[in-house]
Coordinates of C-alpha atoms in Angstrom, one line a residue:
M27 CA -7.6 -13.5 14.9
S28 CA -3.8 -13.6 14.9
G29 CA -3.8 -15.1 11.5
A30 CA -5.9 -12.2 10.2
H31 CA -3.5 -9.7 11.8
D32 CA -0.5 -11.6 10.3
A33 CA -2.2 -11.5 6.9
S34 CA -2.9 -7.8 7.1
R35 CA 0.7 -6.9 7.9
P36 CA 2.1 -7.6 4.4
A37 CA -0.8 -5.7 2.9
R38 CA -0.1 -2.7 5.0
A39 CA 3.6 -3.0 4.3
G40 CA 2.9 -3.2 0.6
R41 CA 0.7 -0.1 0.7
W42 CA 3.4 1.8 2.7
F43 CA 6.2 0.8 0.2
G44 CA 3.8 1.6 -2.6
R45 CA 3.5 5.1 -1.3
L46 CA 7.2 5.4 -1.1
R47 CA 8.0 4.0 -4.6
W48 CA 10.7 5.9 -6.4
T49 CA 8.3 7.7 -8.7
S50 CA 5.9 8.7 -6.0
L51 CA 5.3 12.4 -5.3
R52 CA 5.6 11.7 -1.5
L53 CA 9.2 10.4 -1.8
R54 CA 10.1 13.3 -4.1
L55 CA 8.7 15.8 -1.7
V56 CA 10.6 14.2 1.2
A57 CA 13.8 14.2 -0.9
V58 CA 13.4 17.8 -1.8
F59 CA 12.8 18.9 1.8
A60 CA 15.7 16.8 3.0
L61 CA 18.0 18.2 0.3
V62 CA 17.0 21.8 1.1
A63 CA 17.4 21.1 4.8
L64 CA 20.8 19.3 4.3
T65 CA 22.1 22.2 2.1
A66 CA 21.0 24.8 4.6
A67 CA 22.3 22.9 7.6
V68 CA 25.6 22.1 6.0
S69 CA 26.1 25.7 4.9
V70 CA 25.2 27.1 8.3
S71 CA 27.3 24.5 10.2
G72 CA 30.3 25.1 7.9
I73 CA 30.1 28.9 8.3
A74 CA 29.7 28.5 12.1
Y75 CA 32.6 26.1 12.3
W76 CA 35.0 28.3 10.3
L77 CA 34.0 31.4 12.2
N78 CA 34.4 29.7 15.6
R79 CA 37.6 28.0 14.4
D80 CA 39.1 31.4 13.4
A81 CA 37.9 33.0 16.7
V82 CA 39.3 30.2 18.9
L83 CA 42.7 30.1 17.1
T84 CA 43.0 33.8 17.0
R85 CA 42.2 34.2 20.7
A86 CA 44.7 31.4 21.7
Q87 CA 47.3 32.8 19.3
N88 CA 47.0 36.4 20.4
S89 CA 47.1 35.4 24.1
A90 CA 50.3 33.3 23.6
L91 CA 52.1 35.9 21.5
N92 CA 51.3 38.8 23.8
D93 CA 52.5 36.8 26.8
F94 CA 55.7 35.8 24.9
R95 CA 56.4 39.4 23.9
D96 CA 55.9 40.6 27.5
S97 CA 58.1 37.9 28.9
M98 CA 60.8 38.6 26.3
Q99 CA 60.8 42.3 27.3
R100 CA 61.0 41.5 31.0
N101 CA 63.6 38.8 30.9
A102 CA 65.7 38.9 27.7
A103 CA 66.1 42.6 27.6
S104 CA 67.7 42.6 31.0
L105 CA 70.5 40.3 29.9
P106 CA 74.0 41.6 29.4
V107 CA 75.3 42.5 26.0
E108 CA 77.2 39.2 25.7
P109 CA 75.3 36.8 28.1
T110 CA 76.6 33.5 29.0
C111 CA 74.9 30.3 28.1
K112 CA 73.9 29.7 31.7
S113 CA 72.2 33.1 31.9
L114 CA 70.4 32.4 28.6
Q115 CA 69.3 29.1 30.1
N116 CA 68.0 30.7 33.2
A117 CA 66.1 33.4 31.2
A118 CA 64.6 30.7 29.0
S119 CA 63.4 28.8 32.0
R120 CA 61.7 31.9 33.4
I121 CA 60.0 32.7 30.1
G122 CA 58.8 29.2 29.2
G123 CA 57.1 26.5 31.2
P124 CA 55.4 23.1 30.7
D125 CA 52.0 24.7 31.4
S126 CA 52.3 27.5 28.9
Y127 CA 54.8 27.2 26.1
Q128 CA 58.5 26.2 25.5
V129 CA 61.2 28.7 24.6
V130 CA 64.6 28.7 22.9
L131 CA 66.9 31.8 23.4
I132 CA 69.8 32.3 21.0
D133 CA 72.7 34.7 21.4
T134 CA 76.4 35.0 21.1
A135 CA 78.5 33.9 24.2
P136 CA 81.5 36.1 25.4
D137 CA 83.9 33.8 23.5
S138 CA 82.0 34.7 20.3
S139 CA 80.5 31.2 20.1
P140 CA 76.7 30.8 19.3
C141 CA 74.6 29.6 22.3
A142 CA 71.1 28.2 22.1
A143 CA 69.3 27.7 25.4
P144 CA 66.0 25.8 25.3
S145 CA 63.6 25.7 28.3
D146 CA 63.1 22.0 27.6
R147 CA 65.5 20.3 25.2
D148 CA 63.3 17.2 24.9
V149 CA 60.3 19.2 23.7
F150 CA 61.6 22.2 21.7
T151 CA 64.9 22.9 20.1
L152 CA 66.1 25.3 17.3
D153 CA 65.8 22.4 14.8
D154 CA 62.0 22.5 15.3
V155 CA 61.8 26.1 14.1
P156 CA 61.1 26.4 10.3
Q157 CA 63.8 28.0 8.3
S158 CA 61.3 30.5 6.8
L159 CA 60.4 31.7 10.3
Q160 CA 64.1 32.1 11.2
R161 CA 64.8 34.2 8.1
A162 CA 61.8 36.4 8.9
V163 CA 62.9 36.9 12.4
D164 CA 66.4 37.8 11.5
T165 CA 65.3 40.4 9.0
R166 CA 65.6 44.0 10.1
H167 CA 62.8 46.3 8.9
E168 CA 64.6 49.4 7.6
N169 CA 61.3 51.3 7.0
D170 CA 60.5 50.9 10.7
H171 CA 63.7 52.5 12.0
G172 CA 65.5 49.2 11.9
R173 CA 63.3 47.4 14.3
Y174 CA 62.7 43.7 14.5
H175 CA 59.1 42.3 14.6
L176 CA 57.4 39.3 16.1
H177 CA 56.6 36.6 13.5
W178 CA 54.6 33.4 13.8
E179 CA 53.6 30.2 12.0
R180 CA 51.3 27.2 12.6
I181 CA 53.0 23.9 12.2
S182 CA 52.4 20.2 12.8
L183 CA 54.8 18.1 14.7
Q184 CA 54.2 14.3 15.0
G185 CA 50.6 14.9 14.1
H186 CA 49.9 17.6 16.7
P187 CA 49.2 21.3 15.9
Y188 CA 51.6 24.0 17.3
L189 CA 52.1 27.7 17.1
V190 CA 55.7 28.8 16.6
A191 CA 56.7 32.4 17.0
G192 CA 60.0 34.2 17.1
A193 CA 61.3 37.7 17.9
R194 CA 64.6 39.5 18.4
V195 CA 65.2 42.0 21.1
N196 CA 66.1 45.3 19.6
G197 CA 69.7 46.6 20.0
D198 CA 71.2 43.3 18.9
G199 CA 69.7 41.5 21.9
P200 CA 69.1 37.7 22.0
T201 CA 66.6 36.0 19.7
G202 CA 63.7 34.0 21.2
Y203 CA 61.5 31.3 19.7
M204 CA 58.3 30.0 21.3
L205 CA 56.4 26.7 20.7
K206 CA 52.8 26.7 21.8
S207 CA 50.6 23.5 21.7
L208 CA 47.2 23.9 20.1
D209 CA 45.9 20.5 21.1
A210 CA 43.3 22.0 23.5
E211 CA 41.9 24.2 20.8
R212 CA 41.8 21.3 18.3
K213 CA 39.8 19.3 20.8
D214 CA 37.4 22.2 21.3
L215 CA 37.0 22.5 17.6
N216 CA 36.4 18.8 17.1
S217 CA 33.7 18.9 19.8
L218 CA 32.2 21.8 18.0
A219 CA 32.3 19.9 14.7
W220 CA 30.6 16.9 16.2
S221 CA 27.9 19.2 17.7
L222 CA 27.3 20.8 14.4
G223 CA 27.2 17.4 12.7
I224 CA 24.6 16.2 15.2
A225 CA 22.6 19.4 14.7
T226 CA 22.7 18.9 10.9
L227 CA 21.5 15.3 11.3
L228 CA 18.7 16.4 13.6
A229 CA 17.7 19.1 11.1
L230 CA 17.7 16.5 8.3
I231 CA 15.4 14.2 10.3
G232 CA 13.2 17.1 11.3
A233 CA 13.0 18.2 7.6
A234 CA 12.0 14.6 6.6
L235 CA 9.3 14.5 9.3
L236 CA 8.1 17.9 8.2
A237 CA 8.1 16.8 4.6
Q238 CA 6.2 13.6 5.6
A239 CA 3.6 15.7 7.4
A240 CA 3.3 18.2 4.5
G241 CA 3.1 15.3 2.0
S242 CA 0.3 13.7 4.0
T243 CA -1.5 17.0 4.1
V244 CA -1.1 17.6 0.4
L245 CA -1.3 14.0 -0.9
R246 CA -4.2 12.8 1.2
P247 CA -6.7 14.8 -0.9
V248 CA -4.9 13.7 -4.0
R249 CA -5.1 10.0 -2.9
R250 CA -8.8 10.4 -2.2
L251 CA -9.2 12.0 -5.6
G252 CA -7.4 9.0 -7.2
E253 CA -9.6 6.5 -5.3
A254 CA -12.7 8.4 -6.2
A255 CA -11.7 8.5 -9.9
Q256 CA -11.1 4.7 -9.7
R257 CA -14.5 4.1 -8.3
L258 CA -16.0 6.4 -10.9
G259 CA -14.2 4.3 -13.6
E260 CA -15.7 1.1 -12.1
G261 CA -19.1 2.5 -12.6
H262 CA -20.0 4.0 -9.2
L263 CA -21.2 7.3 -10.7
D264 CA -22.6 8.5 -7.3
T265 CA -19.0 8.9 -6.0
R266 CA -18.3 12.3 -4.6
L267 CA -15.5 14.0 -2.6
K268 CA -15.9 15.9 0.6
V269 CA -14.9 19.5 0.1
T270 CA -13.3 21.4 2.9
G271 CA -11.5 24.7 2.8
T272 CA -11.0 27.2 0.0
D273 CA -7.5 26.3 -1.3
E274 CA -6.5 24.8 -4.6
L275 CA -7.1 21.2 -3.4
A276 CA -10.6 22.1 -2.4
E277 CA -11.2 23.7 -5.8
M278 CA -9.9 20.5 -7.4
S279 CA -12.3 18.4 -5.3
R280 CA -15.2 20.7 -6.2
T281 CA -14.3 20.4 -9.9
F282 CA -14.2 16.6 -9.6
N283 CA -17.7 16.6 -8.0
N284 CA -19.1 18.8 -10.7
A285 CA -17.6 16.6 -13.4
A286 CA -18.9 13.4 -11.7
E287 CA -22.3 14.9 -11.4
A288 CA -22.4 15.9 -15.1
L289 CA -21.1 12.5 -16.1
E290 CA -23.8 10.8 -14.0
K291 CA -26.5 12.8 -15.6
R292 CA -25.1 12.2 -19.0
V293 CA -24.8 8.4 -18.4
E294 CA -28.3 8.3 -17.0
E295 CA -29.6 10.1 -20.1
L296 CA -27.8 7.8 -22.5
S297 CA -28.9 4.8 -20.5
A298 CA -32.4 5.9 -20.7
R299 CA -32.1 6.5 -24.4
E300 CA -30.5 3.1 -24.9
A301 CA -33.1 1.3 -22.8
A302 CA -35.9 3.1 -24.8
S303 CA -34.2 2.1 -28.0
R304 CA -33.9 -1.5 -26.9
R305 CA -37.5 -1.6 -25.7
F306 CA -38.6 -0.1 -29.1
V307 CA -36.6 -2.8 -31.0
A308 CA -38.0 -5.6 -28.8
D309 CA -41.5 -4.3 -28.9
M310 CA -41.3 -3.8 -32.6
S311 CA -40.0 -7.2 -33.2
H312 CA -42.6 -8.8 -31.0
E313 CA -45.4 -6.8 -32.6
L314 CA -44.1 -7.7 -36.1
R315 CA -44.1 -11.5 -35.4
T316 CA -47.8 -11.9 -35.4
P317 CA -48.5 -10.2 -38.7
L318 CA -45.4 -11.8 -40.1
T319 CA -46.7 -15.2 -39.2
A320 CA -49.9 -14.5 -41.1
I321 CA -48.0 -13.0 -44.0
T322 CA -45.6 -16.0 -44.1
A323 CA -48.5 -18.4 -44.3
V324 CA -50.0 -16.4 -47.1
T325 CA -46.7 -16.2 -49.0
D326 CA -46.3 -20.0 -48.6
V327 CA -49.7 -20.5 -50.3
L328 CA -48.7 -18.0 -53.0
E329 CA -45.4 -19.8 -53.6
D330 CA -47.2 -23.1 -54.0
E331 CA -49.6 -21.5 -56.5
A332 CA -46.9 -19.4 -58.3
E333 CA -46.8 -21.9 -61.2
A334 CA -50.5 -21.5 -61.9
L335 CA -50.4 -17.7 -61.8
D336 CA -50.2 -15.4 -64.8
P337 CA -46.5 -15.2 -66.0
L338 CA -46.6 -11.5 -65.5
I339 CA -47.7 -11.9 -61.8
A340 CA -45.5 -14.8 -60.9
P341 CA -42.2 -12.8 -60.6
A342 CA -43.9 -10.3 -58.3
V343 CA -45.2 -13.2 -56.1
R344 CA -41.7 -14.7 -55.8
L345 CA -40.3 -11.3 -54.9
V346 CA -42.9 -10.9 -52.2
V347 CA -42.1 -14.4 -50.8
S348 CA -38.3 -13.7 -50.8
E349 CA -38.7 -10.3 -49.1
T350 CA -41.2 -11.7 -46.6
R351 CA -38.7 -14.4 -45.6
R352 CA -35.9 -11.8 -45.4
L353 CA -38.1 -9.6 -43.2
N354 CA -38.9 -12.6 -40.9
E355 CA -35.2 -13.3 -40.6
L356 CA -34.4 -9.7 -39.8
V357 CA -37.1 -9.6 -37.0
E358 CA -35.7 -12.8 -35.5
T359 CA -32.2 -11.4 -35.7
L360 CA -33.2 -8.1 -34.0
M361 CA -34.9 -10.1 -31.2
E362 CA -31.7 -12.1 -30.7
V363 CA -29.6 -8.9 -30.6
T364 CA -32.1 -7.4 -28.1
R365 CA -31.6 -10.4 -25.8
F366 CA -27.9 -10.1 -25.9
D367 CA -28.0 -6.4 -25.2
A368 CA -30.4 -6.9 -22.3
G369 CA -28.4 -9.7 -20.9
T370 CA -31.3 -12.2 -21.0
A371 CA -29.7 -14.6 -23.5
K372 CA -28.9 -17.9 -21.7
L373 CA -27.3 -21.1 -22.5
R374 CA -29.0 -24.5 -22.8
V375 CA -25.9 -26.7 -22.7
D376 CA -25.5 -30.3 -23.3
E377 CA -22.4 -32.5 -23.8
V378 CA -22.1 -33.1 -27.6
D379 CA -19.6 -34.4 -30.1
V380 CA -18.4 -31.2 -31.8
A381 CA -17.6 -33.0 -35.1
D382 CA -21.1 -34.4 -35.3
M383 CA -22.6 -30.9 -34.6
I384 CA -20.5 -29.4 -37.4
M385 CA -21.5 -32.2 -39.8
A386 CA -25.2 -31.7 -38.9
C387 CA -24.9 -28.0 -39.6
M388 CA -23.4 -28.6 -43.0
D389 CA -25.8 -31.4 -43.9
A390 CA -28.8 -29.3 -43.0
R391 CA -27.7 -26.6 -45.5
A392 CA -26.4 -28.9 -48.2
W393 CA -22.8 -27.8 -47.8
V394 CA -21.2 -31.3 -47.4
D395 CA -20.0 -31.4 -50.9
S396 CA -18.7 -27.8 -50.8
V397 CA -16.7 -27.9 -47.6
E398 CA -13.6 -30.0 -46.7
L399 CA -14.0 -31.2 -43.1
D400 CA -11.1 -32.2 -40.9
A401 CA -12.9 -33.0 -37.6
P402 CA -12.0 -36.1 -35.6
R403 CA -14.8 -37.8 -33.8
G404 CA -14.8 -38.0 -30.0
V405 CA -14.1 -34.3 -29.3
L406 CA -16.7 -33.8 -26.6
A407 CA -17.6 -30.4 -25.2
T408 CA -20.4 -29.0 -23.0
L409 CA -22.1 -26.2 -25.0
D410 CA -25.4 -25.0 -26.4
P411 CA -26.0 -27.0 -29.6
R412 CA -28.3 -24.4 -31.2
R413 CA -25.8 -21.6 -30.6
L414 CA -23.0 -23.6 -32.0
D415 CA -25.1 -24.3 -35.1
V416 CA -25.7 -20.5 -35.5
I417 CA -21.9 -19.8 -35.2
M418 CA -20.9 -22.5 -37.7
A419 CA -23.7 -21.5 -40.1
N420 CA -22.4 -17.9 -40.2
L421 CA -18.7 -18.7 -40.4
I422 CA -19.0 -21.5 -43.1
G423 CA -21.7 -19.6 -45.0
N424 CA -19.6 -16.4 -45.0
A425 CA -16.6 -18.4 -46.4
L426 CA -18.7 -19.9 -49.1
K427 CA -20.3 -16.7 -50.1
H428 CA -17.4 -14.3 -50.0
G429 CA -14.3 -16.6 -50.1
G430 CA -13.0 -18.9 -52.7
S431 CA -13.1 -22.7 -52.9
P432 CA -12.1 -24.9 -51.4
V433 CA -13.5 -24.0 -47.9
R434 CA -11.9 -26.0 -45.2
V435 CA -13.1 -26.6 -41.6
T436 CA -10.7 -28.0 -39.0
L437 CA -11.4 -29.1 -35.5
R438 CA -8.8 -29.5 -32.8
R439 CA -8.7 -29.7 -29.0
G440 CA -6.1 -27.7 -27.1
A441 CA -5.3 -25.7 -24.0
S442 CA -4.9 -22.0 -23.4
G443 CA -4.8 -19.9 -20.2
G444 CA -5.0 -23.0 -18.0
R445 CA -8.2 -24.3 -19.5
E446 CA -9.1 -26.8 -22.2
E447 CA -10.8 -25.5 -25.3
I448 CA -11.9 -26.6 -28.7
V449 CA -10.5 -24.7 -31.7
V450 CA -12.5 -24.6 -35.0
A451 CA -10.8 -22.9 -38.0
V452 CA -12.8 -22.0 -41.1
S453 CA -10.5 -21.0 -44.0
D454 CA -11.1 -20.2 -47.7
H455 CA -9.0 -19.4 -50.7
G456 CA -10.6 -16.2 -51.7
P457 CA -9.0 -12.7 -51.9
G458 CA -8.9 -12.3 -48.2
I459 CA -10.2 -9.5 -46.0
P460 CA -8.7 -5.9 -46.6
E461 CA -6.6 -4.7 -43.7
D462 CA -8.8 -1.7 -43.1
V463 CA -11.9 -4.0 -42.8
L464 CA -10.3 -6.6 -40.5
P465 CA -11.0 -4.6 -37.3
H466 CA -14.7 -4.2 -38.2
V467 CA -15.7 -7.6 -39.5
F468 CA -17.7 -8.3 -36.3
D469 CA -19.3 -4.9 -36.1
R470 CA -23.0 -4.7 -36.5
F471 CA -24.3 -3.6 -39.9
Y472 CA -20.7 -3.0 -41.1
K473 CA -20.2 -3.5 -44.8
A474 CA -16.8 -3.3 -46.6
D475 CA -18.3 -1.3 -49.5
A476 CA -20.4 1.5 -48.1
S477 CA -21.9 2.3 -51.5
R478 CA -23.5 -1.2 -51.6
A479 CA -25.9 -0.7 -48.8
R480 CA -28.5 -3.0 -50.3
S481 CA -27.6 -6.7 -49.9
E482 CA -29.3 -10.0 -49.1
G483 CA -27.7 -10.2 -45.7
S484 CA -28.5 -8.0 -42.7
G485 CA -24.9 -7.3 -41.7
L486 CA -25.5 -8.9 -38.3
G487 CA -24.4 -12.5 -38.9
L488 CA -20.8 -12.3 -37.7
S489 CA -21.8 -10.1 -34.8
I490 CA -24.4 -12.7 -33.7
A491 CA -21.8 -15.4 -34.1
M492 CA -19.4 -13.4 -31.8
E493 CA -22.1 -12.9 -29.2
N494 CA -22.8 -16.6 -29.2
A495 CA -19.1 -17.3 -28.7
H496 CA -18.8 -14.8 -25.9
I497 CA -21.8 -16.2 -24.0
H498 CA -19.9 -19.5 -24.0
G499 CA -16.8 -17.8 -22.7
G500 CA -15.1 -18.1 -26.0
D501 CA -14.0 -15.8 -28.9
I502 CA -13.7 -15.6 -32.6
T503 CA -10.8 -14.0 -34.5
A504 CA -10.5 -13.1 -38.1
A505 CA -7.2 -13.0 -40.1
N506 CA -5.7 -13.5 -43.5
A507 CA -3.8 -16.7 -44.2
P508 CA -0.2 -16.3 -45.4
G509 CA -1.1 -18.2 -48.6
G510 CA -4.2 -16.2 -49.3
G511 CA -7.8 -16.3 -48.2
A512 CA -9.4 -15.5 -44.8
V513 CA -9.3 -17.6 -41.7
F514 CA -12.0 -17.4 -38.9
T515 CA -10.9 -19.1 -35.7
L516 CA -13.5 -20.1 -33.1
R517 CA -12.3 -20.9 -29.6
L518 CA -14.7 -22.3 -27.0
P519 CA -14.0 -23.7 -23.6
V520 CA -14.7 -27.4 -23.3
R521 CA -16.9 -26.6 -20.3
P522 CA -18.3 -23.1 -19.9
A523 CA -17.9 -21.3 -16.6
G524 CA -20.7 -22.3 -14.2
D525 CA -22.0 -24.9 -16.7
E526 CA -25.5 -23.4 -16.6
R527 CA -28.3 -25.6 -17.9
D528 CA -31.4 -23.6 -18.6
D529 CA -34.4 -25.0 -20.3
E530 CA -36.3 -21.7 -20.4
P531 CA -37.9 -21.3 -23.9
G532 CA -37.5 -18.2 -25.9
D533 CA -33.7 -17.6 -25.5
V534 CA -32.8 -18.2 -29.1
P535 CA -34.3 -17.1 -32.4
G536 CA -37.0 -19.3 -33.7
D537 CA -37.8 -20.9 -30.4
A538 CA -41.5 -19.8 -30.4
G539 CA -42.8 -22.7 -32.3
G540 CA -40.1 -25.3 -32.7
S541 CA -39.8 -26.3 -36.4
R542 CA -41.4 -23.9 -38.9
A543 CA -43.6 -24.8 -41.8
D544 CA -40.9 -23.7 -44.3
G545 CA -38.6 -26.5 -43.2
S546 CA -36.3 -24.4 -41.0
D547 CA -34.8 -25.7 -37.7
A548 CA -35.9 -24.5 -34.4
D549 CA -32.8 -22.3 -34.1
G550 CA -33.9 -20.2 -37.1
S551 CA -31.7 -21.8 -39.7
D552 CA -33.5 -23.2 -42.7
A553 CA -32.4 -25.8 -45.2
D554 CA -31.5 -23.1 -47.7
G555 CA -28.9 -21.8 -45.3
F556 CA -30.8 -18.9 -43.9
S557 CA -29.7 -18.5 -40.3
A558 CA -31.0 -16.6 -37.3
G559 CA -27.8 -14.6 -37.4
G560 CA -29.4 -12.6 -40.2
S561 CA -27.2 -13.6 -43.2
D562 CA -28.0 -15.7 -46.1
A563 CA -26.2 -19.0 -46.2
G564 CA -25.1 -18.3 -42.7
G565 CA -23.0 -15.4 -44.0
S566 CA -22.7 -11.9 -42.9
D567 CA -22.4 -8.6 -44.8
A568 CA -20.1 -7.6 -42.0
A569 CA -17.4 -9.5 -43.8
D570 CA -18.1 -8.4 -47.3
R571 CA -14.9 -8.8 -49.3
P572 CA -14.0 -7.8 -52.8
G573 CA -15.8 -10.1 -55.2
G574 CA -18.3 -11.0 -52.5
D575 CA -22.0 -10.7 -52.9
A576 CA -22.8 -7.7 -50.7

């Protein structure tokens, strides 16, 4: 059980990461929610921080300046006109203190020498006061009856924030400067910034969770719709979605159900028509075999007596014989097509030498002198000999009829897709296949020249050959050779999947009675080259080419 759980973990992780791939709607929804929440939280936090910062600094600043102004009025204004340095020092000590702010008082001593008295020389001296503030303090405002005003600045000393203020007592009194530390306010603002940052992070996480929940609510029906569409594409036409609610997603599910129901009905209708058509072709073919057998026997007798008939009647007799054989071949071909369409065609495999099979096919149709064969002996494969004969009869006959000499057949053994296979190439030196015809050479009843509907072939030869290749698990491709001419390449696995061996009769054309009286083989190919594929000389009108006999 633990192994099963361990095996399911990568699958669940793969599905989870699959849902969060970069192009997924879920991830984009989470990203949008997070971006909106981040923008809103940062904006609100920034505004709150600057408002609180301004309020805190203004409150601390106003409190310190008001206290400094009051202290200056109480202490400095009571000094004599020309105070001594000692009296200035005593006044500075009374105004400033280590728990509030430091003060420097400046005035002229009785001996006319300047005197600067700091409350704490180690903390605050006149040198710490900016020159701009000193000039502002020493400026008399003439528009305000010559009064002096209180001025202040915020400075940084050794990395610490301070408030520096200065004022001069009216009536040429002493000048005082104050230094107030703002470290406490900075700590309060830093704490506020951290709090707002944490609040922003929490808002971002909350937005992501909200987006995940919203995404699950929205995307769950979409995912169910995708799974239902996939099942519908796999052929499960009874797939339906459960419709809940009245929103757009419910309407989409309802539309899908209606479309699936209409598709199911349409497919059932088409399947019924196709089944009826197949039954009609099969029944028609079976019903025609009995009268055709009798007619064939009669035509054989007429053919034997053709020489003794009136010269005016003999051509008609030969025409009847030819058309009867053509009709017989067409019926056999239609029966074979019906078996392929119904899925009842089966293989009767045996291990054979492919080169011997190709040679036997050519020898039975008197093609040995017309075809160059490059097929080494000893290439063994497990396949259905009769179906291989049908394939080769169609490919070689098609090349002889529509191509140009010499026709060459090569056999090789190779490997593709991890399996061993035999490769048979049939090439000719004719005009080749037009590019617009190449995609259709294996289509049923396809003819390169639509105006030439009447031809000796049925137009099913190459399609029958392709079906026989597919039932082996192989394929046939058609192309034009670089030097001119067409090349048909047959690829068959050395051993078909499953290696089924079925001896049930009736799975190939011409199996009803073994060899026929006209000299044809049991697979429906006669010595003249007529094959069960429905083309003369094994050829097919599906591959009619310019100059060919369509």
